[in-house]
Coordinates of C-alpha atoms in Angstrom, one line a residue:
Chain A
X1 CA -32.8 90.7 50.3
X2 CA -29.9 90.8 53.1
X3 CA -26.7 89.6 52.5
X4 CA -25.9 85.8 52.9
X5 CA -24.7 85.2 56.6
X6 CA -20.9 83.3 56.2
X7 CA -21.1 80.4 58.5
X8 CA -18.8 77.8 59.8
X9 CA -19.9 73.8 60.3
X10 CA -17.9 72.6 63.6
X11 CA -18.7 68.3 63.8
X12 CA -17.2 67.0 67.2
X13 CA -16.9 63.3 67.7
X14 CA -14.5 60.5 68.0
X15 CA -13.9 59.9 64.3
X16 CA -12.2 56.1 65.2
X17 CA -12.2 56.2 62.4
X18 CA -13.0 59.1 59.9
X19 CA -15.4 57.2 57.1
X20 CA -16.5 58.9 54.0
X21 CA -20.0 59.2 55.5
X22 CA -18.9 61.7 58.1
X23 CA -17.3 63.8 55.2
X24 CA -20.8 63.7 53.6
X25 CA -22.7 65.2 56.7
X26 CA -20.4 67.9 55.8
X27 CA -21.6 68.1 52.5
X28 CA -25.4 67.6 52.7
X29 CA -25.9 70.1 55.3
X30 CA -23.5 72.8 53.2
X31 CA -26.1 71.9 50.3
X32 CA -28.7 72.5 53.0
X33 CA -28.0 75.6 54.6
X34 CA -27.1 77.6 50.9
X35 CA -30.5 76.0 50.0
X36 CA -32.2 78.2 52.7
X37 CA -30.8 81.1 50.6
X38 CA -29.9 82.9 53.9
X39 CA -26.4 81.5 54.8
X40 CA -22.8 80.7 53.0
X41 CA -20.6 78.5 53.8
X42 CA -17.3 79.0 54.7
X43 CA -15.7 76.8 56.0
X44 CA -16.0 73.4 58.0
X45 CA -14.2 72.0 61.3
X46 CA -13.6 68.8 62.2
X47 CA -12.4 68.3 65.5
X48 CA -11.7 64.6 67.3
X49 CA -12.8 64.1 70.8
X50 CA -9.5 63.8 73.8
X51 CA -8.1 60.2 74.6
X52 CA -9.9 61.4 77.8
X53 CA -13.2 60.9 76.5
X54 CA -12.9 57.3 77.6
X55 CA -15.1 56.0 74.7
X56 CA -14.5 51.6 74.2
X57 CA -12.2 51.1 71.7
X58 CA -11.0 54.7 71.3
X59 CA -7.3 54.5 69.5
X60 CA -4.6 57.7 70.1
X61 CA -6.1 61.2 69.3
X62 CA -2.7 61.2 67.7
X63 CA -4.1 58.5 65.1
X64 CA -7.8 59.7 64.5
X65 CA -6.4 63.5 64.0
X66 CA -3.7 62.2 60.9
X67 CA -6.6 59.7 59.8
X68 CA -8.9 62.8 59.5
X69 CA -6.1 65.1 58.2
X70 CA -5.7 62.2 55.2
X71 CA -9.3 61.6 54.4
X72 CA -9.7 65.5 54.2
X73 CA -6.6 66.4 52.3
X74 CA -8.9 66.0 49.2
X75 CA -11.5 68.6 50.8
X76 CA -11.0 72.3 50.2
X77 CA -13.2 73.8 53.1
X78 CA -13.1 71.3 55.4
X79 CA -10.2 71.1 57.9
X80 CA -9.4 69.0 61.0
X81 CA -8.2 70.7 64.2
X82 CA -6.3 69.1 67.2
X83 CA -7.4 71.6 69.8
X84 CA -9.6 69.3 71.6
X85 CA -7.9 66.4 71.1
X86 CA -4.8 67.5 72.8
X87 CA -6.5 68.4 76.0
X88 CA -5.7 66.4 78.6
X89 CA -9.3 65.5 79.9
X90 CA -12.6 65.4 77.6
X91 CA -14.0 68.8 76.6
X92 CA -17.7 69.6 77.0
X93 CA -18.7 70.1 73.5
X94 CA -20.3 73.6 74.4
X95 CA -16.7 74.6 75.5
X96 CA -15.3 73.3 72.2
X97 CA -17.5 75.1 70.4
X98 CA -17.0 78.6 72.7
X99 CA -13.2 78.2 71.9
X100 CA -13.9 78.0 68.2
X101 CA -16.0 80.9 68.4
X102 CA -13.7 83.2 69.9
X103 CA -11.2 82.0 67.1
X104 CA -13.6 82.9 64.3
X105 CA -14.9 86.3 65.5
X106 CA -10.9 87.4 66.3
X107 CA -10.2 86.5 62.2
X108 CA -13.3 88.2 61.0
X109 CA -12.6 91.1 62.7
X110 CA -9.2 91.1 62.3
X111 CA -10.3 90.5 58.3
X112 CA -12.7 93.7 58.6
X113 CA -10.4 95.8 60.3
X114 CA -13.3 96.3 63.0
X115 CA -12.8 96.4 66.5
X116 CA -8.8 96.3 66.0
X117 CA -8.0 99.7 67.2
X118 CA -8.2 100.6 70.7
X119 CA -12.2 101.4 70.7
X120 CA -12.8 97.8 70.1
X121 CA -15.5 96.5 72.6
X122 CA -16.4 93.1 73.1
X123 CA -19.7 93.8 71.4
X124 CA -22.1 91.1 70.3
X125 CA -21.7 89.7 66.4
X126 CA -23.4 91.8 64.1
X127 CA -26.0 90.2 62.2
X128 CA -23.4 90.1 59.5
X129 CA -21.0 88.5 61.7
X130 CA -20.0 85.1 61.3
X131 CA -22.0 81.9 62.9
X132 CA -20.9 78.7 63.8
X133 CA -23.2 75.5 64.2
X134 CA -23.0 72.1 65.4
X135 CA -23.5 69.5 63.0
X136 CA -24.0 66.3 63.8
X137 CA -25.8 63.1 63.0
X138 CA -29.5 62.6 64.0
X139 CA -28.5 59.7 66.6
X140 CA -26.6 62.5 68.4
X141 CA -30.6 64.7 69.1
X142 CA -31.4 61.6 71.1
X143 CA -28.3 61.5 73.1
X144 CA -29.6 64.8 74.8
X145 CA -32.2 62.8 76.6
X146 CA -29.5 60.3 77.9
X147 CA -29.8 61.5 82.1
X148 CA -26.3 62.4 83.4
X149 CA -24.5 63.1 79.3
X150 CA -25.5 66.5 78.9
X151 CA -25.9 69.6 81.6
X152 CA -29.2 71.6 80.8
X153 CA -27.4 74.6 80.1
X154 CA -24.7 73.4 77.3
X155 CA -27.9 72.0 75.3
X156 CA -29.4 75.7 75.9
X157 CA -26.0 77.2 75.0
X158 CA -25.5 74.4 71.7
X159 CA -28.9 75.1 70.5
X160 CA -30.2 78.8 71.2
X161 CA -26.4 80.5 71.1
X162 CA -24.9 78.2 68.8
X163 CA -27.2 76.2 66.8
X164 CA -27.8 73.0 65.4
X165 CA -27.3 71.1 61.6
X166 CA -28.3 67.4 61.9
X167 CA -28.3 64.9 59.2
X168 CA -30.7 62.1 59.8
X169 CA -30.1 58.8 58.4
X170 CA -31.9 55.5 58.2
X171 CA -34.7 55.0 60.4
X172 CA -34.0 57.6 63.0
X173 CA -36.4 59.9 63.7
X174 CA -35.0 63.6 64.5
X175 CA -38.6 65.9 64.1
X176 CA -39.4 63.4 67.4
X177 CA -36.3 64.2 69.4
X178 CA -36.7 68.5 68.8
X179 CA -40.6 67.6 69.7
X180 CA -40.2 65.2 73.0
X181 CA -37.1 68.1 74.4
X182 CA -38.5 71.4 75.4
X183 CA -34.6 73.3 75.0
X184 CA -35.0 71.8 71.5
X185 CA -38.3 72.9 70.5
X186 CA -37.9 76.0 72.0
X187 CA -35.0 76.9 69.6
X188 CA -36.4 74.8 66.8
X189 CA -36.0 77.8 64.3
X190 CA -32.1 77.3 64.9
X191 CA -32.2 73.5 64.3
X192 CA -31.9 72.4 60.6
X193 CA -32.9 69.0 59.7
X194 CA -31.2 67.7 57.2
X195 CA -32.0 64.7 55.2
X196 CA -30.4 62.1 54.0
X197 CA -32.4 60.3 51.3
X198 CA -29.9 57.8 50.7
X199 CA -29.5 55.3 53.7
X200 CA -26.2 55.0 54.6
X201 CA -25.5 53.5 57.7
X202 CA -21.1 53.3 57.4
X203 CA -20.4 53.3 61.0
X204 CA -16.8 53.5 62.6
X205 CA -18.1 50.9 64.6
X206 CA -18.6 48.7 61.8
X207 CA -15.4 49.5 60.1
X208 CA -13.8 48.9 63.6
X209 CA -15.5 45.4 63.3
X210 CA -14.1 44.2 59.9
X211 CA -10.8 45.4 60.4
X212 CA -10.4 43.2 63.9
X213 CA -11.8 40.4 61.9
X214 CA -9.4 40.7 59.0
X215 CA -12.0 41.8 56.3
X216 CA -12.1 44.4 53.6
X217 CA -13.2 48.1 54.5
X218 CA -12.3 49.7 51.0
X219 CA -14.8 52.0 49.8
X220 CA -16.5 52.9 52.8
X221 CA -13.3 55.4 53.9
X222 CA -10.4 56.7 52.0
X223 CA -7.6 54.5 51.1
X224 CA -5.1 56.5 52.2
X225 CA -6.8 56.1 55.0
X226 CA -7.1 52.3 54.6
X227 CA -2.7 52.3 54.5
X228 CA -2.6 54.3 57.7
X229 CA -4.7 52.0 59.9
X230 CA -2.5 48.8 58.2
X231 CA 0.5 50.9 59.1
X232 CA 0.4 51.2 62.5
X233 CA -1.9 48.3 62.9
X234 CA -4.7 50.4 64.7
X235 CA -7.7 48.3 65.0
X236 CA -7.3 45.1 66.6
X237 CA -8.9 43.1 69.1
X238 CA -6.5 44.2 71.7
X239 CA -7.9 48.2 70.6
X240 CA -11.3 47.4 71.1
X241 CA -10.8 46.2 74.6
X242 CA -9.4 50.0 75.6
X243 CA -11.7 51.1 77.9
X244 CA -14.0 48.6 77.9
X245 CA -15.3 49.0 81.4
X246 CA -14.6 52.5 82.0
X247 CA -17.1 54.7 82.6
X248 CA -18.1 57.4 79.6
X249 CA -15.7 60.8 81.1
X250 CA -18.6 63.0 80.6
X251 CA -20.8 60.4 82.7
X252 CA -18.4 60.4 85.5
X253 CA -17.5 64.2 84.5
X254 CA -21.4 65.7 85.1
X255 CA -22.0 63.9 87.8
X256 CA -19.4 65.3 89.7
X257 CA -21.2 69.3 89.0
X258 CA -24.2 69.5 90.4
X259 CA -22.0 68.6 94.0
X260 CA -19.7 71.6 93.1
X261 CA -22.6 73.8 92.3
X262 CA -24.4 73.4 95.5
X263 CA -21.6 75.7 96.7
X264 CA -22.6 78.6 94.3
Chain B
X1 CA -6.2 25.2 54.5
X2 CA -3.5 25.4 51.2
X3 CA -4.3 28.2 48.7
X4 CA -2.9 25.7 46.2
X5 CA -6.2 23.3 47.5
X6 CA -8.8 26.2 47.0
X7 CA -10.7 26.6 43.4
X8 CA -9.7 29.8 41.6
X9 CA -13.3 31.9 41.2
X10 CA -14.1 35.0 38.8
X11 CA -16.4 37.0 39.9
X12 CA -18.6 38.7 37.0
X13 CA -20.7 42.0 37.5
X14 CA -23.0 42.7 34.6
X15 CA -25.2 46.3 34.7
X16 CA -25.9 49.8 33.5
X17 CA -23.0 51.3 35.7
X18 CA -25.1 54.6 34.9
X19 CA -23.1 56.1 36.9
X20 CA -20.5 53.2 39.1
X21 CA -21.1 53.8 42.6
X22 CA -18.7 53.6 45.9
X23 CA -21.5 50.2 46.6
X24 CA -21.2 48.5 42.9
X25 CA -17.1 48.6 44.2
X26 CA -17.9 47.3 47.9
X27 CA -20.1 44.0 46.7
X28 CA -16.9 42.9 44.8
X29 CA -15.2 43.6 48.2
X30 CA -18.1 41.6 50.2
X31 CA -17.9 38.4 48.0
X32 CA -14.5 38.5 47.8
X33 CA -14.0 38.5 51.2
X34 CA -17.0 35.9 51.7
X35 CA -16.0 33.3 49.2
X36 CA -12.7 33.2 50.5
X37 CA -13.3 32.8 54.0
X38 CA -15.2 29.7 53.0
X39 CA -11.8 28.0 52.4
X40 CA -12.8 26.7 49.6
X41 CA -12.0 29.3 47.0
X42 CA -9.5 32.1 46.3
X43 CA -10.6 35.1 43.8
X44 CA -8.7 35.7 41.4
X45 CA -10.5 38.8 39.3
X46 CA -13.5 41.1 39.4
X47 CA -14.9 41.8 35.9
X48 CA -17.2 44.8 35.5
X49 CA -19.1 44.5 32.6
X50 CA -20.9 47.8 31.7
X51 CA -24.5 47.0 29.3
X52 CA -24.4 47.9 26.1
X53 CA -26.7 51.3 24.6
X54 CA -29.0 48.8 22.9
X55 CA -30.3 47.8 26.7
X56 CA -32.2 51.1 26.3
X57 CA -32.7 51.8 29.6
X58 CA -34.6 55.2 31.0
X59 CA -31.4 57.7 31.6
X60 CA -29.2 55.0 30.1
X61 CA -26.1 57.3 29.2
X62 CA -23.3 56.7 26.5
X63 CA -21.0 53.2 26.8
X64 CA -18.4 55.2 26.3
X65 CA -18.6 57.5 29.0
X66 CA -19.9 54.5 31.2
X67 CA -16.9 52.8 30.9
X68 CA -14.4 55.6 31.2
X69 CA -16.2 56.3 34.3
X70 CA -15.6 52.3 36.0
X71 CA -12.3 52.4 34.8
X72 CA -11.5 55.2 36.7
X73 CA -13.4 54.0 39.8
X74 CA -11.3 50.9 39.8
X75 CA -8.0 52.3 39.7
X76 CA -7.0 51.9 42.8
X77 CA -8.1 47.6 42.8
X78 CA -5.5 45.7 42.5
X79 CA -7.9 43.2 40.9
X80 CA -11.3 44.6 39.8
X81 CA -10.9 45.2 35.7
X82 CA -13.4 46.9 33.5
X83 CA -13.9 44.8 30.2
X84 CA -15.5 46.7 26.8
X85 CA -16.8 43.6 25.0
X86 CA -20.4 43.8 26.4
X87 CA -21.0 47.3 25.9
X88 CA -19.4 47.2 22.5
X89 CA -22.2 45.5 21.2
X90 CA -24.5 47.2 18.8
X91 CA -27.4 45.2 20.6
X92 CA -28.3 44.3 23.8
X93 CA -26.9 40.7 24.7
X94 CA -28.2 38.1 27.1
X95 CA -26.2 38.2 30.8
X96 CA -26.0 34.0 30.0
X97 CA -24.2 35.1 26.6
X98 CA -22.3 37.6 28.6
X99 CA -20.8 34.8 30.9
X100 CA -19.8 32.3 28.2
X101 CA -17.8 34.8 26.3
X102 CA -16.1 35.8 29.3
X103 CA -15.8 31.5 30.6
X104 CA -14.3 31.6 27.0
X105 CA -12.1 34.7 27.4
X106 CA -10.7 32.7 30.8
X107 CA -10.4 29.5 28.4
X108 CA -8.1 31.2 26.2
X109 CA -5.7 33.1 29.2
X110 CA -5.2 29.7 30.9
X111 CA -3.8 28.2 27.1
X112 CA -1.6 31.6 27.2
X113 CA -0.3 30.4 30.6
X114 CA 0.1 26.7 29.8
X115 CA 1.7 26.6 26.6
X116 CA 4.7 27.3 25.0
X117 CA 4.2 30.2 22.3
X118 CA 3.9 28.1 19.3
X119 CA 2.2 25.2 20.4
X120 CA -0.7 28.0 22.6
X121 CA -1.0 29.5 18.8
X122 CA -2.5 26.4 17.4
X123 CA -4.0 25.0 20.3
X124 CA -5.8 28.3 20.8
X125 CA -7.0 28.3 17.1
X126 CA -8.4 25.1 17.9
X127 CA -10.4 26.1 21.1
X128 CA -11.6 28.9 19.1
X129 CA -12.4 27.0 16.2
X130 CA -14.3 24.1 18.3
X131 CA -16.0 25.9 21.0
X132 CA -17.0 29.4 19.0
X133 CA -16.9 29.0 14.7
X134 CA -19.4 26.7 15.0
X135 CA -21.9 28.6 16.6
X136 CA -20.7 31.5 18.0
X137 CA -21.9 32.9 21.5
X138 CA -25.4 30.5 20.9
X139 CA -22.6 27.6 21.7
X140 CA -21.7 26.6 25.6
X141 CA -18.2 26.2 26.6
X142 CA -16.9 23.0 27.7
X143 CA -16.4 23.7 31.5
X144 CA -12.5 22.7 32.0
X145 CA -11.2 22.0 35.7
X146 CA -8.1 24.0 34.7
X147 CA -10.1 27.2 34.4
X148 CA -10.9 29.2 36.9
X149 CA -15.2 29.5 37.6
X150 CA -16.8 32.4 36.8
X151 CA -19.6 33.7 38.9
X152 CA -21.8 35.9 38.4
X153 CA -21.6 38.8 40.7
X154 CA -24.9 40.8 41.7
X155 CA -27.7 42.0 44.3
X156 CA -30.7 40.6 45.5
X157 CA -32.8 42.3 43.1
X158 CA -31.4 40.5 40.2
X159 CA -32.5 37.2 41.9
X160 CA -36.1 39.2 42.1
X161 CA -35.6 39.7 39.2
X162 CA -35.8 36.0 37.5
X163 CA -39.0 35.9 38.6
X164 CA -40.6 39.2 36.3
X165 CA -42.5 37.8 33.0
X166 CA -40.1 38.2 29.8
X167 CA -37.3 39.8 31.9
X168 CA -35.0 36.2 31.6
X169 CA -35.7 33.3 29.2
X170 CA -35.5 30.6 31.8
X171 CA -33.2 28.4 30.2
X172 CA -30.9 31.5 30.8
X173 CA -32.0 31.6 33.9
X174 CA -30.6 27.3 34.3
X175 CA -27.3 28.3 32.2
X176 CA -26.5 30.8 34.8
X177 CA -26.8 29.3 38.3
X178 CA -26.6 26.0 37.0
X179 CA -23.8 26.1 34.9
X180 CA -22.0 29.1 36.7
X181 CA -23.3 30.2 39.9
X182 CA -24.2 33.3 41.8
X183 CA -23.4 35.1 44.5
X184 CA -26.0 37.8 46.1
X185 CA -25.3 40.6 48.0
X186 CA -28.2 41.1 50.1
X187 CA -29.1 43.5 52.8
X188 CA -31.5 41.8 54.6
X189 CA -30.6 37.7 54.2
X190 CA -34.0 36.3 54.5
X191 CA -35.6 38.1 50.4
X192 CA -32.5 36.6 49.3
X193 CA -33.8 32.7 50.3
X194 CA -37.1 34.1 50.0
X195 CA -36.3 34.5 46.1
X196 CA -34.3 30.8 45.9
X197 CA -37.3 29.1 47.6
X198 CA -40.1 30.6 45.5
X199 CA -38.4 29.6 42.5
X200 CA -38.0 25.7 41.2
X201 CA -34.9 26.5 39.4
X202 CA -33.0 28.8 41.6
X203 CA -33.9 26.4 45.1
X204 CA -32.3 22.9 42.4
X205 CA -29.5 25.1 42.4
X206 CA -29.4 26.4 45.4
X207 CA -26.0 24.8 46.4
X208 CA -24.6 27.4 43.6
X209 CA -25.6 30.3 44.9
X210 CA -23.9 32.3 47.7
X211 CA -26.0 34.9 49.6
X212 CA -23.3 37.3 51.1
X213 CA -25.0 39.5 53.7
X214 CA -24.1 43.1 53.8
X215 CA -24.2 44.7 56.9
X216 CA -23.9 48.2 56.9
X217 CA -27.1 49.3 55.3
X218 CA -25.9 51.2 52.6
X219 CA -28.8 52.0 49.5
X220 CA -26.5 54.2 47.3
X221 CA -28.1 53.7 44.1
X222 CA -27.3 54.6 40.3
X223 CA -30.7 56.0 40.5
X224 CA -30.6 57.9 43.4
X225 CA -26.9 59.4 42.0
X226 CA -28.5 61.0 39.1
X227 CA -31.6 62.0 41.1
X228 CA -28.9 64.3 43.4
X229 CA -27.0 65.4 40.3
X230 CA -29.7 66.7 38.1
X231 CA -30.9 68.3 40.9
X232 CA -27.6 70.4 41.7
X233 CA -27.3 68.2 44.9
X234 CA -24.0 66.9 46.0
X235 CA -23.4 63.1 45.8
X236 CA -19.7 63.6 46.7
X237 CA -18.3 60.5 48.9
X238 CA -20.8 58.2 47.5
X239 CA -18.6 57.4 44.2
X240 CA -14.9 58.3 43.6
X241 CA -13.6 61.8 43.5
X242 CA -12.2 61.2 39.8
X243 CA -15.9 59.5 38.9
X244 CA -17.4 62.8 40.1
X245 CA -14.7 65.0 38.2
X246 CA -15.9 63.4 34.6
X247 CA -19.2 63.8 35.3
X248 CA -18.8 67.0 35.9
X249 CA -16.5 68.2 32.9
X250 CA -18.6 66.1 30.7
X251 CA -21.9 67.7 31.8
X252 CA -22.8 64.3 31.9
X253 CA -26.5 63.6 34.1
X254 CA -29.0 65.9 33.5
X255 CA -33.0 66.6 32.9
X256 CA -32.7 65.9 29.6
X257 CA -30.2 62.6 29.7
X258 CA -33.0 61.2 32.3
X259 CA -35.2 61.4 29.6
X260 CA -33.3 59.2 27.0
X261 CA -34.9 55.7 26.1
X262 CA -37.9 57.8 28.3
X263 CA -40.7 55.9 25.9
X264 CA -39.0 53.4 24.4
X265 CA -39.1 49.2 25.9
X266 CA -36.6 48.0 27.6
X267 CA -34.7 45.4 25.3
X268 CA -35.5 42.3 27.2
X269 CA -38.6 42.7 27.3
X270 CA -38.9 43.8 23.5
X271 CA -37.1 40.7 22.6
X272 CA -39.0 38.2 24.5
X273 CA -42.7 39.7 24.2
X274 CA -44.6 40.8 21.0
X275 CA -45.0 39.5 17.5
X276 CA -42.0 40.2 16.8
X277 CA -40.3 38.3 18.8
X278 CA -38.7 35.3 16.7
X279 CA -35.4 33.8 19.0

């Protein structure tokens, strides 16, 4: 039997904020994918979308990326990193992903000793080489049908390059998105449905909700957590009026490509 | 609205706690936050009150380790308190026996508050000598208006429950919502009135029972818990890291545990049905 490949989970979102049930994704599809027998584990990124991203309601990539750092100080392979959120405009997530890539391929051959002398060519990884994978909720297979969000060739780049881990929850019905896309189907073998048997529907939007209206969130996200929104008095009804009528940046972003490319 | 205005409200939460979950936490959170936006009450305490071994539920694991487990779960509430009394018991007891030892418990702390030390001695001997020597747990407390009400704290399947044959004896059933009150926790609002209107007793006190809708769907259950940890699965961020860490050193939900009580009838049910029975 080959060797395990080591892989690394990246999850990109807006985390406003980070709840325990996006720490679980992380754990049900590390459960999933060393349950396959063909891949370990090694780590996990989490990695908050840019204040560019334009999303209603979105507080200061500032606050999300020391709420995240918080909730995951009790986590030892899962780690947040600011890269994204520090750029000034939003990042296509295929972009995110290339630039965590490269990051991950430099420490594994800098941890082999390969390819660090001066014969090192930029060969394709090995089949021992590190992976990295998406993971995401099963809401976020539907948003690929959503016309102007995604460019057809990030989703062939996510899924056939990269690959996909997503957790379904609750009534959603992710078997339905891979069938009705044909990029999905067409890399179903690197898309791994996860389930989540217990429903568990803890969204930010929801916590967003009861913290405007003065009620208790505790228990559905760290309380460390819990002190650091109270703190610096993050969620409020003035916060959830932030970009309220501003058009979604990769809307507005995509839309703005196929007019560039016409010149290619 | 004054606080001072508002009536004072304990909120009770009997079960197997096999093991506490992040959700058994978040209903005291829910009713808290529901009874006091009524105006009309401020909550004072959350009791967790883990069943006794006698219950002999399927999978039912040690009190002991039971309770160690909630009172590590509630370490970081500033008001939610385990207390031992219930699952101290060598038998099962009745949830309406349950209450009045705790509306007695609460009986007693407001005499510790009131009195001076000498006079609380002999007043409390007294309380204790009229409302319990005589006939123990079978007696009911005289409600006082001093003392805060104690409510019994639960989900929607417990009002289900009232309705299963031998499960409840229905003057329980009376003592409870009558006496007392509920308040439900209910994912979906309409079972919840579903239950109170299909039942004579529960719709005459309707006015006592508060049906607290939870929003976020959330069906973390004991069951499913022990389901992922017998199977190796992780269950991590549906209870408390420290919950997780004693189940884990103490090996504690396994094949084997699942099968404890596996054949044996539930002690409600052995109590209320049978020859035997003679309460």
């Amino acid at each position: 039997m080959a060797a395990r490949i080591p892989l690394v989970l990246l999850a990109c979102g807006s985390f406003n904020p980070i709840t325990h049930q996006h720490m679980r994704l992380f754990e049900l599809a590390r459960d999933h994918l060393h349950q396959t027998g063909r891949f370990h584990v090694i780590g996990g990124i989490l990695s908050p979308v840019s204040d560019g991203y334009g999303k209603q309601g979105l507080v200061l990539a500032k606050h999300r990326v020391a709420m995240a750092r918080l909730a995951l100080q009790s986590s030892d392979w899962v780690s947040v990193d600011e890269w994204e959120s520090q750029q000034p405009d939003w990042t296509e997530t295929v972009v995110t992903m290339r630039y965590h890539y490269d990051r991950i391929l430099k420490r594994y051959r800098e941890g082999t000793g390969k390819d660090s002398g001066p014969t090192a060519n930029p060969q394709p990884p090995t089949s021992s080489s590190p992976r990295l994978k998406l993971l995401c909720g099963a809401d976020f297979l539907d948003s690929f049908k959503v016309p102007g969000l995604w460019l057809d060739h990030h989703v062939e780049e996510v899924a056939g390059r990269f690959g996909l881990v997503c957790v379904s929850r609750g009534g959603l019905d992710p078997e339905r998105a891979v069938h009705e896309s044909d990029t999905l189907s067409r890399h179903r073998h690197n898309i791994f449905l996860v389930r989540e048997w217990v429903r568990n529907e803890t969204s930010a939007t929801e916590v967003r909700r009861a913290l405007r209206r003065g009620l208790s969130v505790k228990y559905l996200l760290p309380d460390s957590v819990i002190e650091y929104i109270h703190q610096h008095d993050l969620y409020t009804r003035d916060s959830e009026l932030k970009y309220k009528d501003a058009l979604l940046r990769p809307l507005a972003k995509q839309t703005e490509i196929p007019v560039l490319s016409l010149s290619d | 609205m004054e606080p001072q205005g508002r009536t004072k409200v304990v909120l009770l939460a009997c079960g197997s706690f096999n093991p506490i979950t992040n959700i058994h936490l978040r209903m005291f959170e829910l009713a808290r936050d529901y009874l006091e936006d009524t105006g009309q009450y401020i909550v004072v305490k959350g009791i967790i009150s883990a069943v006794g071994d006698g219950y002999k539920k399927k999978g039912l694991i040690e009190a002991s380790h039971r309770v160690e487990m909630a009172k590590l779960a509630i370490d970081t509430s500033d008001w939610i308190k385990v207390d031992t009394w219930e699952s101290q018991q060598p038998e099962w007891v009745e949830t309406a026996k349950v209450i009045r030892h705790h509306y007695k418990e609460l009986v007693s702390e407001e005499l510790n508050i009131d009195e001076v030390d000498t006079v609380k001695y002999t007043k409390r001997r007294k309380i204790e000598e009229t409302d319990s020597t005589s006939e123990g747990l079978f007696s009911y407390p005289k409600m006082r208006d001093n003392v805060p009400q104690l409510k019994l704290l639960c989900g929607a399947d417990v009002l289900e429950s009232f309705s299963v044959p031998n499960l409840w004896k229905p003057e329980d059933i009376a003592e409870i919502v009558g006496r007392y009150g509920l308040v439900c926790i209910t994912r979906t609002g309409c079972d919840a009135h579903r239950f109170i209107h299909q039942s004579d007793v529960l719709w005459k006190h309707r006015k006592n029972i508060h049906v607290v809708r939870e929003w976020v769907t959330n069906e973390i259950s004991a069951t499913h818990v022990r389901r992922a940890l017998r199977r190796g699965q992780t269950v991590r961020y549906l209870l408390p890291d420290a919950v997780l860490s004693y189940i884990q050193q103490h090996g504690l939900y396994s094949a084997e545990s699942e099968q404890k009580n596996a054949e044996v009838i539930l002690a409600p049910l052995q109590r209320y049905t049978g020859p035997s029975s003679s309460s």
